[in-house]
PDB file of C-alpha atoms and ligand atoms in Angstrom:
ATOM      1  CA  UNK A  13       0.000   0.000   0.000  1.00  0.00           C
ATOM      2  CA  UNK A  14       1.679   3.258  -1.085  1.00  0.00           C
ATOM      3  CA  UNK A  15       1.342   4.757   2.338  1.00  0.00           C
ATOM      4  CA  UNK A  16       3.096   7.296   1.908  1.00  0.00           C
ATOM      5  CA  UNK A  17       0.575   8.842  -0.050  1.00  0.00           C
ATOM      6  CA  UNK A  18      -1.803   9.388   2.343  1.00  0.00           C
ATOM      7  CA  UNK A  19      -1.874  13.165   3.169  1.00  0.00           C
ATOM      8  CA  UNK A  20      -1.089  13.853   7.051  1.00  0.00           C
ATOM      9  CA  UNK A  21      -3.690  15.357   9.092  1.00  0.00           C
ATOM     10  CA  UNK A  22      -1.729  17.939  10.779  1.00  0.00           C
ATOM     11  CA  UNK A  23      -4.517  20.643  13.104  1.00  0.00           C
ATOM     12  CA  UNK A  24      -6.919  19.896  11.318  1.00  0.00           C
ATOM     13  CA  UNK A  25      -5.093  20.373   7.554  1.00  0.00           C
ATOM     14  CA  UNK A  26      -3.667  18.393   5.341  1.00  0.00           C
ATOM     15  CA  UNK A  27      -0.204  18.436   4.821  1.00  0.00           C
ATOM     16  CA  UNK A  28       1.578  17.181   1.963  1.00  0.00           C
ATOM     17  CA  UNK A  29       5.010  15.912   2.275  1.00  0.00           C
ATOM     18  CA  UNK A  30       7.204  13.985   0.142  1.00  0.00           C
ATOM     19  CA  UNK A  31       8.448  11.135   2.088  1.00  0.00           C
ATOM     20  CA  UNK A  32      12.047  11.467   1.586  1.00  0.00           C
ATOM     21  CA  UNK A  33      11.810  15.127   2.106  1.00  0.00           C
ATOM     22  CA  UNK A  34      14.241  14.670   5.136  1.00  0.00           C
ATOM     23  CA  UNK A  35      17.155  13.323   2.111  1.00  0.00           C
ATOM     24  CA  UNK A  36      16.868  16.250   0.112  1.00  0.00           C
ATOM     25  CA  UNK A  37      16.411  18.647   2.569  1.00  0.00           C
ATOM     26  CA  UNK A  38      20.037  19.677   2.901  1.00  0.00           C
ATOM     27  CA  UNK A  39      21.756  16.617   1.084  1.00  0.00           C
ATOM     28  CA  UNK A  40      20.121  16.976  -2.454  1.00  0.00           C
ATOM     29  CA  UNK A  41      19.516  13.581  -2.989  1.00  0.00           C
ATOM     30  CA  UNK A  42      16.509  13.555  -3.811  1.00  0.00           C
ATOM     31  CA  UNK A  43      17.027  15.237  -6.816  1.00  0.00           C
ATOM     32  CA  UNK A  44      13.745  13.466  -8.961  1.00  0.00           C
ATOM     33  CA  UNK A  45      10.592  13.279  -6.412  1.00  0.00           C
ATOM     34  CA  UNK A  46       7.760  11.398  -6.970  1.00  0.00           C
ATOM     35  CA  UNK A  47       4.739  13.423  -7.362  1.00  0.00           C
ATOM     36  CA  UNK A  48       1.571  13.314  -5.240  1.00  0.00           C
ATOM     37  CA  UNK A  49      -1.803  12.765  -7.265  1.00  0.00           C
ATOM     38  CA  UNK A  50      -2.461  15.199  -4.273  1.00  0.00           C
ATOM     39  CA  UNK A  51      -4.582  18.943  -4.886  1.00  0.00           C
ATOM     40  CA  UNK A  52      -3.141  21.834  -3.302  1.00  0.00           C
ATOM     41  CA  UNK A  53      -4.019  22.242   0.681  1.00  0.00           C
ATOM     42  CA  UNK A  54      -3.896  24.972   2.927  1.00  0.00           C
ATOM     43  CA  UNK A  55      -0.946  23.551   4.259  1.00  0.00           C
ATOM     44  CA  UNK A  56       3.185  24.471   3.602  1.00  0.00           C
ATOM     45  CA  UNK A  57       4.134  22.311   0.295  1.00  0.00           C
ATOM     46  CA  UNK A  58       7.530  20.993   1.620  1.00  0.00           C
ATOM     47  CA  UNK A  59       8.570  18.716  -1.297  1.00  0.00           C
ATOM     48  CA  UNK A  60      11.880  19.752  -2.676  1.00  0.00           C
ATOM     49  CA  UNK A  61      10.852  21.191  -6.583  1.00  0.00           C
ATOM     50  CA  UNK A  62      10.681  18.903  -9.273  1.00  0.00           C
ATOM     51  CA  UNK A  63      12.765  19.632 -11.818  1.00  0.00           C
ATOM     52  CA  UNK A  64       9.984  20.462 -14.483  1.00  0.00           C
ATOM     53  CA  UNK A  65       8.195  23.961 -13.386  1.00  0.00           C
ATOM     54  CA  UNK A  66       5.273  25.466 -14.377  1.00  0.00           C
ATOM     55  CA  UNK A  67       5.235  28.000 -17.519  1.00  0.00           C
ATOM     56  CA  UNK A  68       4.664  31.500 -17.330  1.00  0.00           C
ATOM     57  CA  UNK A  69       1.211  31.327 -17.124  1.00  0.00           C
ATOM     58  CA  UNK A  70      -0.543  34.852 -17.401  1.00  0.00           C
ATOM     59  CA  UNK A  71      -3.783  33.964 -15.307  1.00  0.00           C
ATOM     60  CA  UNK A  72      -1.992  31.607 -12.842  1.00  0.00           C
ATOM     61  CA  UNK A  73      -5.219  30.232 -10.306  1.00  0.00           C
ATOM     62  CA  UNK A  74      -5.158  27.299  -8.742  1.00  0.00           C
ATOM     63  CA  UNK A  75      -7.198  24.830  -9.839  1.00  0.00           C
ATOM     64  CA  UNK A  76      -9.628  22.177  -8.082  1.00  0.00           C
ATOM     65  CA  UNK A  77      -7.917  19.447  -9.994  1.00  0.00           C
ATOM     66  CA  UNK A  78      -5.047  17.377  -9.638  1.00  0.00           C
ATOM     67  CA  UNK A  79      -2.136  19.821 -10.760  1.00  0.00           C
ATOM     68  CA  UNK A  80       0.792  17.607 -12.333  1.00  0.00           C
ATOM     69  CA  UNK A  81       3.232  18.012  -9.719  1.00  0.00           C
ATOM     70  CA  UNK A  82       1.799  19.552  -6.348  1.00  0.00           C
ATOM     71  CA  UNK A  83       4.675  21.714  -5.543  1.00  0.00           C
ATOM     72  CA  UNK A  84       5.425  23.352  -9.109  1.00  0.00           C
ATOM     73  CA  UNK A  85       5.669  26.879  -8.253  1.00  0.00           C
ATOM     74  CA  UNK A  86       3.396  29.265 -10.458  1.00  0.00           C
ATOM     75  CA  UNK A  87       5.759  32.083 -12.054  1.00  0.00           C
ATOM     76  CA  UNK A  88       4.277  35.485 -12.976  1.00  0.00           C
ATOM     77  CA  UNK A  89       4.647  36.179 -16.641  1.00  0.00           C
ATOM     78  CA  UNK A  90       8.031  37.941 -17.807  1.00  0.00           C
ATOM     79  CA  UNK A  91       9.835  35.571 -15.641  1.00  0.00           C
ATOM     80  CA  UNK A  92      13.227  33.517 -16.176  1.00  0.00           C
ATOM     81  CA  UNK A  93      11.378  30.112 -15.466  1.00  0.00           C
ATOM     82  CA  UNK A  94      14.647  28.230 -15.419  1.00  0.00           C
ATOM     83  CA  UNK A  95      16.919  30.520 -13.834  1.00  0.00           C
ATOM     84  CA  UNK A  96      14.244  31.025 -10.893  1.00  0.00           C
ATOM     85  CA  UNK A  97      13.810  27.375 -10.681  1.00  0.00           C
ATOM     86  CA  UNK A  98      17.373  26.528 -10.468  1.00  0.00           C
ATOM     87  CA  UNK A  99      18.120  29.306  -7.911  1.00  0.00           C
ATOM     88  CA  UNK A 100      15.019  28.572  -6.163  1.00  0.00           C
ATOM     89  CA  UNK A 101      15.883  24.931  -5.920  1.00  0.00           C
ATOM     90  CA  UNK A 102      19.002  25.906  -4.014  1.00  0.00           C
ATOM     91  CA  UNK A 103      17.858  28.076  -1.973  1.00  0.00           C
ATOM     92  CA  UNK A 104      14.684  25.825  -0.722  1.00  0.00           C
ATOM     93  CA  UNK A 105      17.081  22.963  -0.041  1.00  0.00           C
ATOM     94  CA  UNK A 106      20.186  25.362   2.337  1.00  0.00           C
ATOM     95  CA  UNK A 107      17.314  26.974   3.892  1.00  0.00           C
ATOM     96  CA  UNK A 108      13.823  26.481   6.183  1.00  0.00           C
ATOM     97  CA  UNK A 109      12.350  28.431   3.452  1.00  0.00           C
ATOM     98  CA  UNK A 110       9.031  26.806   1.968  1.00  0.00           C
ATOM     99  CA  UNK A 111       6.794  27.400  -1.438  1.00  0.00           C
ATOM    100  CA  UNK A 112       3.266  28.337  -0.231  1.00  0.00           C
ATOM    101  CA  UNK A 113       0.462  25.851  -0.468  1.00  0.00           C
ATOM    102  CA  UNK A 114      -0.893  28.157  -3.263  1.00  0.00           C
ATOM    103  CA  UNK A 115       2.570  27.798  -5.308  1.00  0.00           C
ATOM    104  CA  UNK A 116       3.105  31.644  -5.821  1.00  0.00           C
ATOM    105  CA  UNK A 117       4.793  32.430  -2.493  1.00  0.00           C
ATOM    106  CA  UNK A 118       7.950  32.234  -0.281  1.00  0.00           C
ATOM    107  CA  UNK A 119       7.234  31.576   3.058  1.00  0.00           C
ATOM    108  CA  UNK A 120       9.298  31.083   6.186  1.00  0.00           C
ATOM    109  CA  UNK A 121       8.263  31.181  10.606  1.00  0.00           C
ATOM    110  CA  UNK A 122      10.691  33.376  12.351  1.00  0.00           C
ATOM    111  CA  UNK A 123      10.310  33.052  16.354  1.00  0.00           C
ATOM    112  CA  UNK A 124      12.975  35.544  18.359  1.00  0.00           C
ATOM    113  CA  UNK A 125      14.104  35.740  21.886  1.00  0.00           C
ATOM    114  CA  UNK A 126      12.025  38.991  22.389  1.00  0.00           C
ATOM    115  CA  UNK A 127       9.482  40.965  21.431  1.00  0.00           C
ATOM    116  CA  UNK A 128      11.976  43.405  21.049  1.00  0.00           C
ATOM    117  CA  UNK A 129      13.792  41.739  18.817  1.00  0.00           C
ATOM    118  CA  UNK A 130      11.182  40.966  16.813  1.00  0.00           C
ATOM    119  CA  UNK A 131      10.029  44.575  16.062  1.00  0.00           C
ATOM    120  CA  UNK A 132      13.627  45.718  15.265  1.00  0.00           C
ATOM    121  CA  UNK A 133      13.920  42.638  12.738  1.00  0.00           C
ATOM    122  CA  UNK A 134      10.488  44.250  11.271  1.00  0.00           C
ATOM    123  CA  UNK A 135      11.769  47.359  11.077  1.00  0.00           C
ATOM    124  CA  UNK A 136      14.661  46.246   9.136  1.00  0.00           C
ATOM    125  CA  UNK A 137      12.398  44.326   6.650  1.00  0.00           C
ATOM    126  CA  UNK A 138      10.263  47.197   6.206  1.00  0.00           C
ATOM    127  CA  UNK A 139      13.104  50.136   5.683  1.00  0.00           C
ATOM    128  CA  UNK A 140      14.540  47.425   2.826  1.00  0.00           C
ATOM    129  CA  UNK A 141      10.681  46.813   1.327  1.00  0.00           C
ATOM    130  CA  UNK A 142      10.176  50.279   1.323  1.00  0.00           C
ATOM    131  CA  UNK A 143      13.344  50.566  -0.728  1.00  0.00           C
ATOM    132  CA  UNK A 144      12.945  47.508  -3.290  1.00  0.00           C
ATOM    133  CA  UNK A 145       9.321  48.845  -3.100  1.00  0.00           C
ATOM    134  CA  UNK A 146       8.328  44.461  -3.076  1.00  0.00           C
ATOM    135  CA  UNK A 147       6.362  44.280   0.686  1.00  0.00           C
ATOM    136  CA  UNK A 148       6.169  41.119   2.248  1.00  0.00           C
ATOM    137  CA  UNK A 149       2.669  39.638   4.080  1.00  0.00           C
ATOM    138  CA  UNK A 150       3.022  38.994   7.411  1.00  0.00           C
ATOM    139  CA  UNK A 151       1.944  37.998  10.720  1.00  0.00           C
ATOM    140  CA  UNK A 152       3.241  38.743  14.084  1.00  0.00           C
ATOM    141  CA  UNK A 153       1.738  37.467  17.318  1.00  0.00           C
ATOM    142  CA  UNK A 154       4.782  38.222  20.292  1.00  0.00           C
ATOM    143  CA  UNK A 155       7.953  36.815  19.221  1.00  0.00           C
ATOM    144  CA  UNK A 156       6.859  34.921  16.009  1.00  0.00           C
ATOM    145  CA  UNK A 157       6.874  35.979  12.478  1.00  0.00           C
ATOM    146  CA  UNK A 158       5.374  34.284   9.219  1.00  0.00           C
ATOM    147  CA  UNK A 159       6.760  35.990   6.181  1.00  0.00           C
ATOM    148  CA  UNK A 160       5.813  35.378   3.133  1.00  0.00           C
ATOM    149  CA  UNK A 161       6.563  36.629  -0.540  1.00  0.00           C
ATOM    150  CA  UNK A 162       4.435  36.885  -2.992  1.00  0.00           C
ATOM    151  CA  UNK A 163       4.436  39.622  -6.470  1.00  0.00           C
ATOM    152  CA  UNK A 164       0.801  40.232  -6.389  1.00  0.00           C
ATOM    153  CA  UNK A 165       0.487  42.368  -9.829  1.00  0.00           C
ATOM    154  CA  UNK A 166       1.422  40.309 -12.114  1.00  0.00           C
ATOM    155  CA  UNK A 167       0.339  38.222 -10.078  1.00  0.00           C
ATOM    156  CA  UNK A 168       2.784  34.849  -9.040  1.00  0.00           C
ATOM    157  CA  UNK A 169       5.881  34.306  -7.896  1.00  0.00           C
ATOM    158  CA  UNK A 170       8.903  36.598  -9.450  1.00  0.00           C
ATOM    159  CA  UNK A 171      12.426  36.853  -8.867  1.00  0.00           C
ATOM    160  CA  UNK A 172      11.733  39.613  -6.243  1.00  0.00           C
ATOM    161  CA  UNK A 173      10.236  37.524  -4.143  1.00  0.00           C
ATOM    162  CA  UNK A 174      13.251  35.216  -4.152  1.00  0.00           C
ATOM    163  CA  UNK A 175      15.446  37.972  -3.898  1.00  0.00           C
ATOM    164  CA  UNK A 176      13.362  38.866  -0.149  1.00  0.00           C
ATOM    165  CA  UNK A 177      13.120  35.981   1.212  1.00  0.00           C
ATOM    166  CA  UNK A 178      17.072  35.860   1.026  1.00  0.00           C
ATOM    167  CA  UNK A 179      17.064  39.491   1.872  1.00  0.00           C
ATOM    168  CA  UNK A 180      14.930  38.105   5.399  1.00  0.00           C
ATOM    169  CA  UNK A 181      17.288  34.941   5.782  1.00  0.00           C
ATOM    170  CA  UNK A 182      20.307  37.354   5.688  1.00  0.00           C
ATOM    171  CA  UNK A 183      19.369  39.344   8.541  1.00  0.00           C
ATOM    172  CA  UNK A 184      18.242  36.612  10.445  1.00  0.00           C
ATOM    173  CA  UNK A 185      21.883  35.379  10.279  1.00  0.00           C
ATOM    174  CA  UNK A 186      23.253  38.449  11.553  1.00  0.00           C
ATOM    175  CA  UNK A 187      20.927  38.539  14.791  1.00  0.00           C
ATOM    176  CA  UNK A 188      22.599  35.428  15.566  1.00  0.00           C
ATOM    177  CA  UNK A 189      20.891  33.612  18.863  1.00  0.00           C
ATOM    178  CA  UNK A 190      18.169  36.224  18.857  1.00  0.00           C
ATOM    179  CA  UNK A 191      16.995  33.991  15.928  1.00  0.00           C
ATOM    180  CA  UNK A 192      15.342  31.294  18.060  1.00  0.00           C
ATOM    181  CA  UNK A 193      15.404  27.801  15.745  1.00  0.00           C
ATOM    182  CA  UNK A 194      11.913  26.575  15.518  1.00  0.00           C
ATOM    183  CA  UNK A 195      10.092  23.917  13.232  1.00  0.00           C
ATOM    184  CA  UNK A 196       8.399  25.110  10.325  1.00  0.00           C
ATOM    185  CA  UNK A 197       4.724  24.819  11.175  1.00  0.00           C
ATOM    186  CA  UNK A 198       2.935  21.847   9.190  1.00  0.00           C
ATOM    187  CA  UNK A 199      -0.092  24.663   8.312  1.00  0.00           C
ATOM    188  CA  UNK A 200       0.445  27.834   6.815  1.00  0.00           C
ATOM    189  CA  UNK A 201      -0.101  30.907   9.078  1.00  0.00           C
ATOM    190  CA  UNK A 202       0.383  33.545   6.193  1.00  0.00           C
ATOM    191  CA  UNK A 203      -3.284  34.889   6.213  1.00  0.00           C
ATOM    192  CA  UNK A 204      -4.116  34.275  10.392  1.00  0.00           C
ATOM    193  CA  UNK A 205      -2.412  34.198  13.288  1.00  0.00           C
ATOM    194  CA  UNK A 206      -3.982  30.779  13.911  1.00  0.00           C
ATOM    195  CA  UNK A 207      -0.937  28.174  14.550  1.00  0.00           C
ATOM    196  CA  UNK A 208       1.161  30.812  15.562  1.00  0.00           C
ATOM    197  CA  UNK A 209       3.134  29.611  19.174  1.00  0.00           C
ATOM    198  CA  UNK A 210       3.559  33.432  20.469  1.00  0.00           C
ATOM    199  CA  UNK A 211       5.763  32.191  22.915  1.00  0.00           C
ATOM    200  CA  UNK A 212       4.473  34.413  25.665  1.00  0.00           C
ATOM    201  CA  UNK A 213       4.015  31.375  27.971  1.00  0.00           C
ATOM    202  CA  UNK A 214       7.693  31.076  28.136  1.00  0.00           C
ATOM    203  CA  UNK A 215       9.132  34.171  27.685  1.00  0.00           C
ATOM    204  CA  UNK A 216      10.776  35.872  30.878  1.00  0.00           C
ATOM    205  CA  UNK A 217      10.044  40.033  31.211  1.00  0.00           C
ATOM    206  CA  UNK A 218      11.197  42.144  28.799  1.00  0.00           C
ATOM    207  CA  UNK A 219      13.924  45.107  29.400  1.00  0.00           C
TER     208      UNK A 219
HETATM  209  C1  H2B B 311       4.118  50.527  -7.663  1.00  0.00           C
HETATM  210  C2  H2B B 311       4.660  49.555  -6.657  1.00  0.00           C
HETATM  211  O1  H2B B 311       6.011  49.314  -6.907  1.00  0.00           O
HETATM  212  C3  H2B B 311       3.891  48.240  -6.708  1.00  0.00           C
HETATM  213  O2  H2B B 311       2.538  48.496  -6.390  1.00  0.00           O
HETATM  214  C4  H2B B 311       4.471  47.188  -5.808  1.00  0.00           C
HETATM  215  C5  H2B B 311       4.373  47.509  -4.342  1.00  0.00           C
HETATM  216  N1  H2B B 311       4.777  46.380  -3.555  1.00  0.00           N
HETATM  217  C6  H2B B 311       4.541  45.131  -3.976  1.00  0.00           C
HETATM  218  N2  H2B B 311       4.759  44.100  -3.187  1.00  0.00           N
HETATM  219  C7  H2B B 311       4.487  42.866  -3.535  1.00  0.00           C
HETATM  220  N3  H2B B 311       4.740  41.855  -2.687  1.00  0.00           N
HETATM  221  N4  H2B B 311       3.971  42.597  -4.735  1.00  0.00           N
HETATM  222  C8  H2B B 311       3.716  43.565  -5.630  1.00  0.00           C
HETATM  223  O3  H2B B 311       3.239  43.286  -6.736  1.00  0.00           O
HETATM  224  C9  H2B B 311       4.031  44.897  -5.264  1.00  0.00           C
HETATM  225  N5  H2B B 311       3.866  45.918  -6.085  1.00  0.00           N
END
């Protein structure tokens, strides 16, 4: 029986996850995934990217049929389809990064020591949005953060959003332990602050 199939019923969602996920997270060797005959959920795709993508496709919308491959991302038009993918590819597998359930986003969950912390990381983020005039969504409850990237007119995923997300990931690194390392939550938080863990349970008062 081709268990492995079977979407996981994570809160309530279902999440779709390749089964060898964990080998090509960081290792790449899962370079050729199988694909799930599986529609897109509300949950994080976290399959690694096949290596055929979807075309430009002016009018990207999701469908309510099977999609062949699950986790193809959904360019906006005028994009570089195979230079995205590739760089995309690399990026998804050297970082906890995801492609949104919908296929035209970036999405990562940031939690941070403090509240503080959080809000100056937000700041940042905004003074270089504000700049590359691309502006993420987001969610904060407390200490955690959902980002995601998404080009909304034309609508789909663009080079800008990939060039954000790594934009986010490098100022993460330079906060250093005020980063706190956290799963990636099975259901994507992007439009509510449902799933979020705020962390106030645990945190200790603030300066
Ligand atoms: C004129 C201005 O640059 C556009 O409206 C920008 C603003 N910020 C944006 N941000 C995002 N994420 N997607 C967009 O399509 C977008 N468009």
């Amino acid at each position: 029986m081709l268990s492995f199939l079977a979407p996981r019923l994570v809160r309530g969602q279902i999440q779709t996850r390749h089964p060898l996920a964990h080998l090509s997270r960081r290792s790449g060797l899962l370079s050729q995934p199988s694909r799930t005959l599986l529609p897109p959920t509300t949950a994080t795709v976290r399959s690694p990217l096949p290596t055929r993508m979807s075309s430009n496709s002016s009018s990207p919308s999701p469908t309510s049929q099977t999609p062949p491959g699950a986790s193809t991302p959904i360019f906006g038009p005028n994009t570089d389809a195979e230079a995205l993918t590739r760089d995309l590819s690399a990026f998804l597998s050297t970082t906890p990064w995801r492609l949104s359930a919908d296929r035209m986003g970036l999405e990562r969950h940031f939690r941070f020591r403090t509240f503080k912390d959080t809000w100056a990381y937000m700041t940042t983020i905004a003074a270089h949005s504000q700049s590359a005039r691309h502006h993420p969504e987001w969610t904060n409850v407390y200490s955690s953060l959902h980002v995601r990237w998404t080009t909304h007119a034309p609508r789909g995923l663009s080079a800008k959003d990939l060039a954000m997300a790594r934009l986010c990931e490098a100022e993460a690194a330079k906060l250093g332990d005020k980063v706190v390392p956290v799963e990636q939550p099975a259901v994507a938080v992007g439009s509510s602050a449902e799933g979020m863990e705020c962390g106030c349970g645990e945190a200790k008062r603030e300066k």
